[in-house]
Amino acid sequence: MLTKGPKGTKDLLPQDSYKWHYVENIIKELCDSFGYKEIRTPVFEHTELFERGVGDTTDVVQKEMYTFEDKGNRSITLRPEGTASAARSYIENSLYADPQPIKMYYLISCYRYEKPQHGRLREFHQFGIEAFGSKRPSIDAEIISLAIELLNRLGIVNLDLNINSIGCPKCRKDYNDKLKVYLKDNLEKLCKTCHDRYEKNPMRILDCKSERCKEITQEAPVLLDSICDDCKEHFESVKSYLDGMNIRYNIDTGIVRGLDYYTRTVFEFISKDIGAQGTVCGGGRYDGLIEELGGPSTPGIGFGLGLERLLLTMEAQGIYIPKPEPFKIFIANLGIKADAKAQTLVQELRKEGVSAEKDHMGKSLKAQMKYANKLGVHYTMVLGDDEINSGKAALKDMQTGETQEILIDELLDVLKMI
RNA sequence: GUGGGUAUAGCUCAGUUGGUUAGAGCGCUAGAUUGUGGCUCUAGAGGUCGUCGGUUCGAUUCCGAUUAUCCACCCCA
């Protein structure tokens, strides 16, 4: 137990961290060019924020939160997603008083008590963006286009973009009533899960995979056909902006996001390459959220993108991630005096921005060379008594095997020249 | 929360129809004439065969439980 991380967690090991840095750096550049600035909020929040924001009937809130009481008897929860915190901060810091829209992004860890499987962990990582203050459909399209651009820059292909509109709270209530009337006669024929869904979230029944439920819902009214004129117009406009940007999408009238705050535009990016948990990115509009949390009535839209799932997709598609640059030079040494000199030299090189390494294991010269080879260094230099006394040493190119004699004092200049 | 699979070396996996000292490849460490890597060869270290219990003269092997892990449902990123 002591030497085993908690269930559903995964260490990122030193030899793999460059993969995450690669993706994170591309994300940062991308957000920069789109004008989204980073926000950092705490890992934990008051439990009530998620109950109110995400919705206390959702699975996430009802059975997946890491909630505990702190020593001051406050109920605290490890964030299960990022939007609620961003919204809280927007209100708390009066960002609504600044010129709108407020555009932000975050790279965070999230926590949900779930049963782990492929593409699903208890601690997972999200890249998310949020735009507060604009109700116009062009911002919906911009948010989607940012995700598209990220996938393009990473070289990911074969992700389906599905979009839908789930209307405003008013059209959704009307629709739910309509749907319940339709389903009422067949209530007993639905699977157990859907039977439960009938009261809780009838729209989810449309998404059920059981054949019987599919049959029953085949003729059910479609939400997209039932939304109000304003919502319809908004959706049409989003689509035409996407068309204008050459973004291909499917309209999936079955998309029902599992968090309560969503309104109007909702969308998902699905990967077929990573098993059952294929939703790499999911998001949508949340025009009621800020007000629900006690702020001024403010529209907003954003998405969350699962970094583990993104990396899994890249791996499945065989996308190459550039490996970090190896050391420029390894300075091997023999004897106490040479070791001290090597230590000094390495420090001087590093100070000047030249990556350098030496032995710290007391290895034999041969073993040091082997080690240097394994590190993939460009050059090696051997220091022994002879070199210390003469002030000259052989600089060896590990690719060609060629050596050239140089003055030890000029090592930095020589390395900077090649 | 429900269902199914798996558990032998650091990693990937053989294997024992129940029987003395449990194997391979890779990796790691050391060596193949004096102070030079890659290729090759040799040697070494490393496992209470996930844990507990049962059957048995004897269990790593059969049975049960438990834990971990993987996959799917559910849910979502």
PDB file of N, CA and C (backbone and C1' of nucleotides) in Angstrom, chain B residues 21-62:
ATOM      1  P     U B  21      14.415 -26.827  -3.418  1.00  0.00           P
ATOM      2  O5'   U B  21      15.233 -26.171  -4.591  1.00  0.00           O
ATOM      3  C5'   U B  21      15.753 -24.847  -4.394  1.00  0.00           C
ATOM      4  C4'   U B  21      16.667 -24.463  -5.524  1.00  0.00           C
ATOM      5  C3'   U B  21      16.036 -24.379  -6.905  1.00  0.00           C
ATOM      6  O3'   U B  21      15.586 -23.062  -7.141  1.00  0.00           O
ATOM      7  C1'   U B  21      18.202 -25.403  -6.982  1.00  0.00           C
ATOM      8  P     A B  22      14.079 -22.778  -7.559  1.00  0.00           P
ATOM      9  O5'   A B  22      14.133 -22.704  -9.152  1.00  0.00           O
ATOM     10  C5'   A B  22      13.529 -23.720  -9.945  1.00  0.00           C
ATOM     11  C4'   A B  22      12.807 -23.068 -11.103  1.00  0.00           C
ATOM     12  C3'   A B  22      13.614 -21.942 -11.743  1.00  0.00           C
ATOM     13  O3'   A B  22      14.380 -22.496 -12.799  1.00  0.00           O
ATOM     14  C1'   A B  22      11.364 -21.250 -11.346  1.00  0.00           C
ATOM     15  P     G B  23      15.902 -22.133 -12.963  1.00  0.00           P
ATOM     16  O5'   G B  23      16.064 -21.729 -14.488  1.00  0.00           O
ATOM     17  C5'   G B  23      15.886 -20.371 -14.877  1.00  0.00           C
ATOM     18  C4'   G B  23      15.279 -20.384 -16.226  1.00  0.00           C
ATOM     19  C3'   G B  23      15.504 -19.122 -17.026  1.00  0.00           C
ATOM     20  O3'   G B  23      16.743 -19.171 -17.715  1.00  0.00           O
ATOM     21  C1'   G B  23      13.210 -19.647 -17.039  1.00  0.00           C
ATOM     22  P     A B  24      17.502 -17.849 -18.111  1.00  0.00           P
ATOM     23  O5'   A B  24      16.727 -17.430 -19.430  1.00  0.00           O
ATOM     24  C5'   A B  24      16.724 -18.289 -20.569  1.00  0.00           C
ATOM     25  C4'   A B  24      15.904 -17.678 -21.664  1.00  0.00           C
ATOM     26  C3'   A B  24      16.265 -16.237 -21.994  1.00  0.00           C
ATOM     27  O3'   A B  24      17.346 -16.186 -22.902  1.00  0.00           O
ATOM     28  C1'   A B  24      13.924 -16.422 -21.756  1.00  0.00           C
ATOM     29  P     G B  25      18.330 -14.938 -22.910  1.00  0.00           P
ATOM     30  O5'   G B  25      17.452 -13.799 -23.591  1.00  0.00           O
ATOM     31  C5'   G B  25      17.105 -13.877 -24.972  1.00  0.00           C
ATOM     32  C4'   G B  25      16.159 -12.761 -25.318  1.00  0.00           C
ATOM     33  C3'   G B  25      16.621 -11.374 -24.875  1.00  0.00           C
ATOM     34  O3'   G B  25      17.502 -10.783 -25.806  1.00  0.00           O
ATOM     35  C1'   G B  25      14.381 -11.701 -24.194  1.00  0.00           C
ATOM     36  P     C B  26      18.676  -9.851 -25.290  1.00  0.00           P
ATOM     37  O5'   C B  26      17.899  -8.541 -24.805  1.00  0.00           O
ATOM     38  C5'   C B  26      17.229  -7.710 -25.751  1.00  0.00           C
ATOM     39  C4'   C B  26      16.342  -6.715 -25.039  1.00  0.00           C
ATOM     40  C3'   C B  26      17.050  -5.806 -24.043  1.00  0.00           C
ATOM     41  O3'   C B  26      17.711  -4.720 -24.658  1.00  0.00           O
ATOM     42  C1'   C B  26      15.068  -6.638 -23.073  1.00  0.00           C
ATOM     43  P     G B  27      19.066  -4.130 -24.033  1.00  0.00           P
ATOM     44  O5'   G B  27      18.592  -3.586 -22.609  1.00  0.00           O
ATOM     45  C5'   G B  27      17.773  -2.426 -22.525  1.00  0.00           C
ATOM     46  C4'   G B  27      17.408  -2.155 -21.082  1.00  0.00           C
ATOM     47  C3'   G B  27      18.592  -2.019 -20.130  1.00  0.00           C
ATOM     48  O3'   G B  27      19.113  -0.702 -20.145  1.00  0.00           O
ATOM     49  C1'   G B  27      16.995  -3.479 -19.190  1.00  0.00           C
ATOM     50  P     C B  28      20.656  -0.464 -19.867  1.00  0.00           P
ATOM     51  O5'   C B  28      20.826  -0.884 -18.334  1.00  0.00           O
ATOM     52  C5'   C B  28      20.205  -0.117 -17.315  1.00  0.00           C
ATOM     53  C4'   C B  28      20.496  -0.730 -15.963  1.00  0.00           C
ATOM     54  C3'   C B  28      21.965  -1.002 -15.686  1.00  0.00           C
ATOM     55  O3'   C B  28      22.630   0.167 -15.237  1.00  0.00           O
ATOM     56  C1'   C B  28      20.707  -2.903 -15.107  1.00  0.00           C
ATOM     57  P     U B  29      24.122   0.423 -15.678  1.00  0.00           P
ATOM     58  O5'   U B  29      24.927  -0.610 -14.775  1.00  0.00           O
ATOM     59  C5'   U B  29      25.007  -0.428 -13.369  1.00  0.00           C
ATOM     60  C4'   U B  29      25.796  -1.554 -12.759  1.00  0.00           C
ATOM     61  C3'   U B  29      27.131  -1.848 -13.422  1.00  0.00           C
ATOM     62  O3'   U B  29      28.148  -0.951 -12.998  1.00  0.00           O
ATOM     63  C1'   U B  29      25.988  -3.871 -13.109  1.00  0.00           C
ATOM     64  P     A B  30      29.367  -0.635 -13.972  1.00  0.00           P
ATOM     65  O5'   A B  30      30.208  -1.998 -13.986  1.00  0.00           O
ATOM     66  C5'   A B  30      30.899  -2.425 -12.812  1.00  0.00           C
ATOM     67  C4'   A B  30      31.447  -3.811 -13.014  1.00  0.00           C
ATOM     68  C3'   A B  30      32.400  -3.987 -14.189  1.00  0.00           C
ATOM     69  O3'   A B  30      33.705  -3.541 -13.885  1.00  0.00           O
ATOM     70  C1'   A B  30      30.851  -5.755 -14.179  1.00  0.00           C
ATOM     71  P     G B  31      34.695  -3.110 -15.044  1.00  0.00           P
ATOM     72  O5'   G B  31      34.996  -4.460 -15.817  1.00  0.00           O
ATOM     73  C5'   G B  31      36.048  -5.306 -15.389  1.00  0.00           C
ATOM     74  C4'   G B  31      36.025  -6.603 -16.137  1.00  0.00           C
ATOM     75  C3'   G B  31      36.527  -6.566 -17.570  1.00  0.00           C
ATOM     76  O3'   G B  31      37.941  -6.565 -17.632  1.00  0.00           O
ATOM     77  C1'   G B  31      34.551  -7.851 -17.476  1.00  0.00           C
ATOM     78  P     A B  32      38.700  -5.993 -18.884  1.00  0.00           P
ATOM     79  O5'   A B  32      38.347  -7.051 -20.024  1.00  0.00           O
ATOM     80  C5'   A B  32      38.971  -8.333 -20.013  1.00  0.00           C
ATOM     81  C4'   A B  32      38.719  -9.022 -21.327  1.00  0.00           C
ATOM     82  C3'   A B  32      38.982  -8.173 -22.571  1.00  0.00           C
ATOM     83  O3'   A B  32      40.357  -8.159 -22.912  1.00  0.00           O
ATOM     84  C1'   A B  32      36.899  -9.238 -22.784  1.00  0.00           C
ATOM     85  P     U B  33      41.044  -6.888 -23.605  1.00  0.00           P
ATOM     86  O5'   U B  33      42.375  -6.670 -22.772  1.00  0.00           O
ATOM     87  C5'   U B  33      42.360  -6.706 -21.351  1.00  0.00           C
ATOM     88  C4'   U B  33      43.690  -6.187 -20.841  1.00  0.00           C
ATOM     89  C3'   U B  33      44.128  -4.881 -21.488  1.00  0.00           C
ATOM     90  O3'   U B  33      43.638  -3.794 -20.710  1.00  0.00           O
ATOM     91  C1'   U B  33      45.874  -6.469 -21.654  1.00  0.00           C
ATOM     92  P     U B  34      43.447  -2.334 -21.279  1.00  0.00           P
ATOM     93  O5'   U B  34      44.581  -1.558 -20.493  1.00  0.00           O
ATOM     94  C5'   U B  34      44.692  -1.712 -19.074  1.00  0.00           C
ATOM     95  C4'   U B  34      45.698  -0.705 -18.564  1.00  0.00           C
ATOM     96  C3'   U B  34      45.362   0.741 -18.964  1.00  0.00           C
ATOM     97  O3'   U B  34      45.327   1.556 -17.803  1.00  0.00           O
ATOM     98  C1'   U B  34      47.562   0.114 -19.730  1.00  0.00           C
ATOM     99  P     G B  35      43.894   2.246 -17.507  1.00  0.00           P
ATOM    100  O5'   G B  35      43.264   2.585 -18.920  1.00  0.00           O
ATOM    101  C5'   G B  35      41.845   2.769 -19.057  1.00  0.00           C
ATOM    102  C4'   G B  35      41.610   3.911 -19.985  1.00  0.00           C
ATOM    103  C3'   G B  35      42.341   3.751 -21.314  1.00  0.00           C
ATOM    104  O3'   G B  35      41.410   4.003 -22.355  1.00  0.00           O
ATOM    105  C1'   G B  35      42.721   5.889 -20.362  1.00  0.00           C
ATOM    106  P     U B  36      40.929   2.773 -23.291  1.00  0.00           P
ATOM    107  O5'   U B  36      39.502   3.225 -23.814  1.00  0.00           O
ATOM    108  C5'   U B  36      38.355   3.166 -22.931  1.00  0.00           C
ATOM    109  C4'   U B  36      37.224   3.899 -23.591  1.00  0.00           C
ATOM    110  C3'   U B  36      37.141   3.650 -25.088  1.00  0.00           C
ATOM    111  O3'   U B  36      35.783   3.555 -25.452  1.00  0.00           O
ATOM    112  C1'   U B  36      37.417   5.969 -24.655  1.00  0.00           C
ATOM    113  P     G B  37      35.259   2.048 -25.839  1.00  0.00           P
ATOM    114  O5'   G B  37      33.708   2.373 -25.880  1.00  0.00           O
ATOM    115  C5'   G B  37      32.978   2.486 -24.651  1.00  0.00           C
ATOM    116  C4'   G B  37      31.607   3.016 -24.945  1.00  0.00           C
ATOM    117  C3'   G B  37      30.919   2.332 -26.114  1.00  0.00           C
ATOM    118  O3'   G B  37      30.253   1.183 -25.652  1.00  0.00           O
ATOM    119  C1'   G B  37      30.751   4.678 -26.345  1.00  0.00           C
ATOM    120  P     G B  38      30.131  -0.119 -26.592  1.00  0.00           P
ATOM    121  O5'   G B  38      28.967   0.327 -27.578  1.00  0.00           O
ATOM    122  C5'   G B  38      27.652   0.646 -27.098  1.00  0.00           C
ATOM    123  C4'   G B  38      26.835   1.122 -28.272  1.00  0.00           C
ATOM    124  C3'   G B  38      26.728   0.071 -29.355  1.00  0.00           C
ATOM    125  O3'   G B  38      25.390  -0.047 -29.806  1.00  0.00           O
ATOM    126  C1'   G B  38      27.708   2.063 -30.211  1.00  0.00           C
ATOM    127  P     C B  39      24.674  -1.474 -29.527  1.00  0.00           P
ATOM    128  O5'   C B  39      25.434  -2.552 -30.448  1.00  0.00           O
ATOM    129  C5'   C B  39      25.162  -2.626 -31.832  1.00  0.00           C
ATOM    130  C4'   C B  39      26.026  -3.679 -32.476  1.00  0.00           C
ATOM    131  C3'   C B  39      26.221  -4.944 -31.653  1.00  0.00           C
ATOM    132  O3'   C B  39      25.126  -5.843 -31.802  1.00  0.00           O
ATOM    133  C1'   C B  39      28.308  -4.226 -32.499  1.00  0.00           C
ATOM    134  P     U B  40      24.710  -6.829 -30.625  1.00  0.00           P
ATOM    135  O5'   U B  40      25.943  -7.835 -30.541  1.00  0.00           O
ATOM    136  C5'   U B  40      26.259  -8.688 -31.646  1.00  0.00           C
ATOM    137  C4'   U B  40      27.556  -9.403 -31.375  1.00  0.00           C
ATOM    138  C3'   U B  40      27.596 -10.183 -30.077  1.00  0.00           C
ATOM    139  O3'   U B  40      26.966 -11.444 -30.214  1.00  0.00           O
ATOM    140  C1'   U B  40      29.603  -8.941 -30.319  1.00  0.00           C
ATOM    141  P     C B  41      26.230 -12.101 -28.963  1.00  0.00           P
ATOM    142  O5'   C B  41      27.444 -12.608 -28.077  1.00  0.00           O
ATOM    143  C5'   C B  41      28.325 -13.607 -28.580  1.00  0.00           C
ATOM    144  C4'   C B  41      29.514 -13.756 -27.659  1.00  0.00           C
ATOM    145  C3'   C B  41      29.157 -14.005 -26.194  1.00  0.00           C
ATOM    146  O3'   C B  41      28.833 -15.359 -25.947  1.00  0.00           O
ATOM    147  C1'   C B  41      30.849 -12.355 -26.337  1.00  0.00           C
ATOM    148  P     U B  42      27.893 -15.761 -24.742  1.00  0.00           P
ATOM    149  O5'   U B  42      28.802 -15.482 -23.474  1.00  0.00           O
ATOM    150  C5'   U B  42      29.972 -16.261 -23.246  1.00  0.00           C
ATOM    151  C4'   U B  42      30.677 -15.779 -22.000  1.00  0.00           C
ATOM    152  C3'   U B  42      29.791 -15.675 -20.764  1.00  0.00           C
ATOM    153  O3'   U B  42      29.606 -16.924 -20.130  1.00  0.00           O
ATOM    154  C1'   U B  42      31.114 -13.719 -20.963  1.00  0.00           C
ATOM    155  P     A B  43      28.290 -17.210 -19.293  1.00  0.00           P
ATOM    156  O5'   A B  43      28.538 -16.327 -17.991  1.00  0.00           O
ATOM    157  C5'   A B  43      29.543 -16.702 -17.059  1.00  0.00           C
ATOM    158  C4'   A B  43      29.781 -15.578 -16.078  1.00  0.00           C
ATOM    159  C3'   A B  43      28.607 -15.210 -15.183  1.00  0.00           C
ATOM    160  O3'   A B  43      28.455 -16.083 -14.091  1.00  0.00           O
ATOM    161  C1'   A B  43      29.598 -13.243 -16.037  1.00  0.00           C
ATOM    162  P     G B  44      27.027 -16.259 -13.394  1.00  0.00           P
ATOM    163  O5'   G B  44      26.867 -14.867 -12.639  1.00  0.00           O
ATOM    164  C5'   G B  44      27.766 -14.508 -11.583  1.00  0.00           C
ATOM    165  C4'   G B  44      27.464 -13.117 -11.102  1.00  0.00           C
ATOM    166  C3'   G B  44      26.042 -12.907 -10.594  1.00  0.00           C
ATOM    167  O3'   G B  44      25.918 -13.317  -9.256  1.00  0.00           O
ATOM    168  C1'   G B  44      26.635 -11.141 -12.060  1.00  0.00           C
ATOM    169  P     A B  45      24.505 -13.794  -8.677  1.00  0.00           P
ATOM    170  O5'   A B  45      23.800 -12.398  -8.392  1.00  0.00           O
ATOM    171  C5'   A B  45      24.372 -11.466  -7.462  1.00  0.00           C
ATOM    172  C4'   A B  45      23.662 -10.136  -7.580  1.00  0.00           C
ATOM    173  C3'   A B  45      22.152 -10.214  -7.399  1.00  0.00           C
ATOM    174  O3'   A B  45      21.805 -10.151  -6.031  1.00  0.00           O
ATOM    175  C1'   A B  45      22.655  -8.945  -9.331  1.00  0.00           C
ATOM    176  P     G B  46      20.644 -11.094  -5.479  1.00  0.00           P
ATOM    177  O5'   G B  46      19.350 -10.509  -6.194  1.00  0.00           O
ATOM    178  C5'   G B  46      18.919  -9.176  -5.913  1.00  0.00           C
ATOM    179  C4'   G B  46      17.839  -8.788  -6.888  1.00  0.00           C
ATOM    180  C3'   G B  46      16.674  -9.780  -6.943  1.00  0.00           C
ATOM    181  O3'   G B  46      15.715  -9.489  -5.945  1.00  0.00           O
ATOM    182  C1'   G B  46      17.403  -9.238  -9.144  1.00  0.00           C
ATOM    183  P     G B  47      15.222 -10.659  -4.965  1.00  0.00           P
ATOM    184  O5'   G B  47      14.021 -11.298  -5.756  1.00  0.00           O
ATOM    185  C5'   G B  47      12.997 -10.474  -6.367  1.00  0.00           C
ATOM    186  C4'   G B  47      11.850 -11.353  -6.745  1.00  0.00           C
ATOM    187  C3'   G B  47      11.357 -12.257  -5.633  1.00  0.00           C
ATOM    188  O3'   G B  47      10.184 -11.705  -5.075  1.00  0.00           O
ATOM    189  C1'   G B  47      11.519 -13.409  -7.733  1.00  0.00           C
ATOM    190  P     U B  48      10.010 -11.578  -3.493  1.00  0.00           P
ATOM    191  O5'   U B  48       9.453 -13.020  -3.034  1.00  0.00           O
ATOM    192  C5'   U B  48      10.348 -13.979  -2.660  1.00  0.00           C
ATOM    193  C4'   U B  48       9.686 -15.256  -2.242  1.00  0.00           C
ATOM    194  C3'   U B  48       8.148 -15.342  -2.354  1.00  0.00           C
ATOM    195  O3'   U B  48       7.826 -15.880  -3.662  1.00  0.00           O
ATOM    196  C1'   U B  48       8.798 -15.822  -0.136  1.00  0.00           C
ATOM    197  P     C B  49       6.679 -17.051  -3.993  1.00  0.00           P
ATOM    198  O5'   C B  49       6.262 -16.668  -5.475  1.00  0.00           O
ATOM    199  C5'   C B  49       5.900 -15.289  -5.833  1.00  0.00           C
ATOM    200  C4'   C B  49       5.186 -15.362  -7.153  1.00  0.00           C
ATOM    201  C3'   C B  49       3.838 -16.089  -7.037  1.00  0.00           C
ATOM    202  O3'   C B  49       2.742 -15.267  -7.315  1.00  0.00           O
ATOM    203  C1'   C B  49       5.273 -17.135  -8.661  1.00  0.00           C
ATOM    204  P     G B  50       1.682 -14.805  -7.942  1.00  0.00           P
ATOM    205  O5'   G B  50       1.389 -13.510  -7.054  1.00  0.00           O
ATOM    206  C5'   G B  50       2.433 -12.593  -6.773  1.00  0.00           C
ATOM    207  C4'   G B  50       1.891 -11.507  -5.877  1.00  0.00           C
ATOM    208  C3'   G B  50       1.365 -11.996  -4.537  1.00  0.00           C
ATOM    209  O3'   G B  50       2.401 -12.101  -3.571  1.00  0.00           O
ATOM    210  C1'   G B  50      -0.209 -10.549  -5.537  1.00  0.00           C
ATOM    211  P     U B  51       2.405 -13.389  -2.563  1.00  0.00           P
ATOM    212  O5'   U B  51       1.298 -12.995  -1.474  1.00  0.00           O
ATOM    213  C5'   U B  51       1.477 -11.842  -0.656  1.00  0.00           C
ATOM    214  C4'   U B  51       0.229 -11.592   0.149  1.00  0.00           C
ATOM    215  C3'   U B  51      -0.307 -12.809   0.909  1.00  0.00           C
ATOM    216  O3'   U B  51       0.356 -12.974   2.156  1.00  0.00           O
ATOM    217  C1'   U B  51      -2.077 -11.780  -0.264  1.00  0.00           C
ATOM    218  P     C B  52       0.513 -14.469   2.751  1.00  0.00           P
ATOM    219  O5'   C B  52      -0.958 -14.809   3.282  1.00  0.00           O
ATOM    220  C5'   C B  52      -1.511 -14.095   4.385  1.00  0.00           C
ATOM    221  C4'   C B  52      -2.973 -14.456   4.554  1.00  0.00           C
ATOM    222  C3'   C B  52      -3.258 -15.943   4.712  1.00  0.00           C
ATOM    223  O3'   C B  52      -3.056 -16.405   6.040  1.00  0.00           O
ATOM    224  C1'   C B  52      -4.761 -15.017   3.144  1.00  0.00           C
ATOM    225  P     G B  53      -2.696 -17.969   6.248  1.00  0.00           P
ATOM    226  O5'   G B  53      -4.011 -18.734   5.764  1.00  0.00           O
ATOM    227  C5'   G B  53      -5.072 -18.974   6.676  1.00  0.00           C
ATOM    228  C4'   G B  53      -6.292 -19.492   5.954  1.00  0.00           C
ATOM    229  C3'   G B  53      -6.272 -20.943   5.514  1.00  0.00           C
ATOM    230  O3'   G B  53      -6.514 -21.851   6.571  1.00  0.00           O
ATOM    231  C1'   G B  53      -7.147 -19.617   3.776  1.00  0.00           C
ATOM    232  P     G B  54      -5.963 -23.382   6.409  1.00  0.00           P
ATOM    233  O5'   G B  54      -6.906 -24.000   5.290  1.00  0.00           O
ATOM    234  C5'   G B  54      -8.292 -24.221   5.551  1.00  0.00           C
ATOM    235  C4'   G B  54      -8.964 -24.808   4.340  1.00  0.00           C
ATOM    236  C3'   G B  54      -8.409 -26.151   3.882  1.00  0.00           C
ATOM    237  O3'   G B  54      -8.945 -27.232   4.632  1.00  0.00           O
ATOM    238  C1'   G B  54      -8.672 -24.719   2.017  1.00  0.00           C
ATOM    239  P     U B  55      -8.071 -28.600   4.789  1.00  0.00           P
ATOM    240  O5'   U B  55      -8.082 -29.229   3.332  1.00  0.00           O
ATOM    241  C5'   U B  55      -9.294 -29.728   2.774  1.00  0.00           C
ATOM    242  C4'   U B  55      -9.033 -30.280   1.389  1.00  0.00           C
ATOM    243  C3'   U B  55      -7.872 -31.260   1.292  1.00  0.00           C
ATOM    244  O3'   U B  55      -8.259 -32.583   1.678  1.00  0.00           O
ATOM    245  C1'   U B  55      -7.697 -29.658  -0.437  1.00  0.00           C
ATOM    246  P     U B  56      -7.319 -33.419   2.661  1.00  0.00           P
ATOM    247  O5'   U B  56      -5.999 -33.665   1.826  1.00  0.00           O
ATOM    248  C5'   U B  56      -6.028 -34.431   0.630  1.00  0.00           C
ATOM    249  C4'   U B  56      -4.705 -34.348  -0.065  1.00  0.00           C
ATOM    250  C3'   U B  56      -3.493 -34.674   0.803  1.00  0.00           C
ATOM    251  O3'   U B  56      -3.288 -36.070   0.935  1.00  0.00           O
ATOM    252  C1'   U B  56      -3.074 -32.707  -0.467  1.00  0.00           C
ATOM    253  P     C B  57      -2.852 -36.694   2.319  1.00  0.00           P
ATOM    254  O5'   C B  57      -1.335 -36.254   2.522  1.00  0.00           O
ATOM    255  C5'   C B  57      -0.703 -36.369   3.792  1.00  0.00           C
ATOM    256  C4'   C B  57       0.771 -36.059   3.651  1.00  0.00           C
ATOM    257  C3'   C B  57       1.077 -34.763   2.925  1.00  0.00           C
ATOM    258  O3'   C B  57       1.040 -33.650   3.803  1.00  0.00           O
ATOM    259  C1'   C B  57       2.385 -36.506   1.986  1.00  0.00           C
ATOM    260  P     G B  58       0.376 -32.296   3.317  1.00  0.00           P
ATOM    261  O5'   G B  58       1.362 -31.816   2.159  1.00  0.00           O
ATOM    262  C5'   G B  58       2.670 -31.337   2.487  1.00  0.00           C
ATOM    263  C4'   G B  58       3.471 -31.113   1.237  1.00  0.00           C
ATOM    264  C3'   G B  58       2.864 -30.136   0.236  1.00  0.00           C
ATOM    265  O3'   G B  58       3.148 -28.795   0.591  1.00  0.00           O
ATOM    266  C1'   G B  58       3.597 -32.064  -0.906  1.00  0.00           C
ATOM    267  P     A B  59       2.087 -27.622   0.246  1.00  0.00           P
ATOM    268  O5'   A B  59       2.019 -27.640  -1.341  1.00  0.00           O
ATOM    269  C5'   A B  59       3.168 -27.321  -2.125  1.00  0.00           C
ATOM    270  C4'   A B  59       2.766 -26.325  -3.204  1.00  0.00           C
ATOM    271  C3'   A B  59       2.264 -24.993  -2.652  1.00  0.00           C
ATOM    272  O3'   A B  59       2.706 -23.965  -3.503  1.00  0.00           O
ATOM    273  C1'   A B  59       0.558 -26.021  -3.934  1.00  0.00           C
ATOM    274  P     U B  60       3.183 -22.640  -2.914  1.00  0.00           P
ATOM    275  O5'   U B  60       2.397 -21.747  -3.942  1.00  0.00           O
ATOM    276  C5'   U B  60       2.795 -20.460  -4.352  1.00  0.00           C
ATOM    277  C4'   U B  60       2.554 -20.313  -5.826  1.00  0.00           C
ATOM    278  C3'   U B  60       1.682 -21.385  -6.456  1.00  0.00           C
ATOM    279  O3'   U B  60       0.316 -21.041  -6.380  1.00  0.00           O
ATOM    280  C1'   U B  60       3.668 -21.114  -7.724  1.00  0.00           C
ATOM    281  P     U B  61      -0.838 -22.147  -6.256  1.00  0.00           P
ATOM    282  O5'   U B  61      -0.886 -22.845  -7.694  1.00  0.00           O
ATOM    283  C5'   U B  61      -1.214 -22.084  -8.860  1.00  0.00           C
ATOM    284  C4'   U B  61      -1.060 -22.952 -10.087  1.00  0.00           C
ATOM    285  C3'   U B  61      -2.022 -24.133 -10.127  1.00  0.00           C
ATOM    286  O3'   U B  61      -2.555 -24.280 -11.433  1.00  0.00           O
ATOM    287  C1'   U B  61       0.239 -24.886 -10.246  1.00  0.00           C
ATOM    288  P     C B  62      -4.059 -23.862 -11.702  1.00  0.00           P
ATOM    289  O5'   C B  62      -4.899 -24.873 -10.774  1.00  0.00           O
ATOM    290  C5'   C B  62      -5.478 -26.051 -11.331  1.00  0.00           C
ATOM    291  C4'   C B  62      -6.400 -26.691 -10.323  1.00  0.00           C
ATOM    292  C3'   C B  62      -7.331 -25.726  -9.585  1.00  0.00           C
ATOM    293  O3'   C B  62      -8.492 -25.424 -10.345  1.00  0.00           O
ATOM    294  C1'   C B  62      -6.313 -27.172  -8.025  1.00  0.00           C
TER     295        C B  62
END
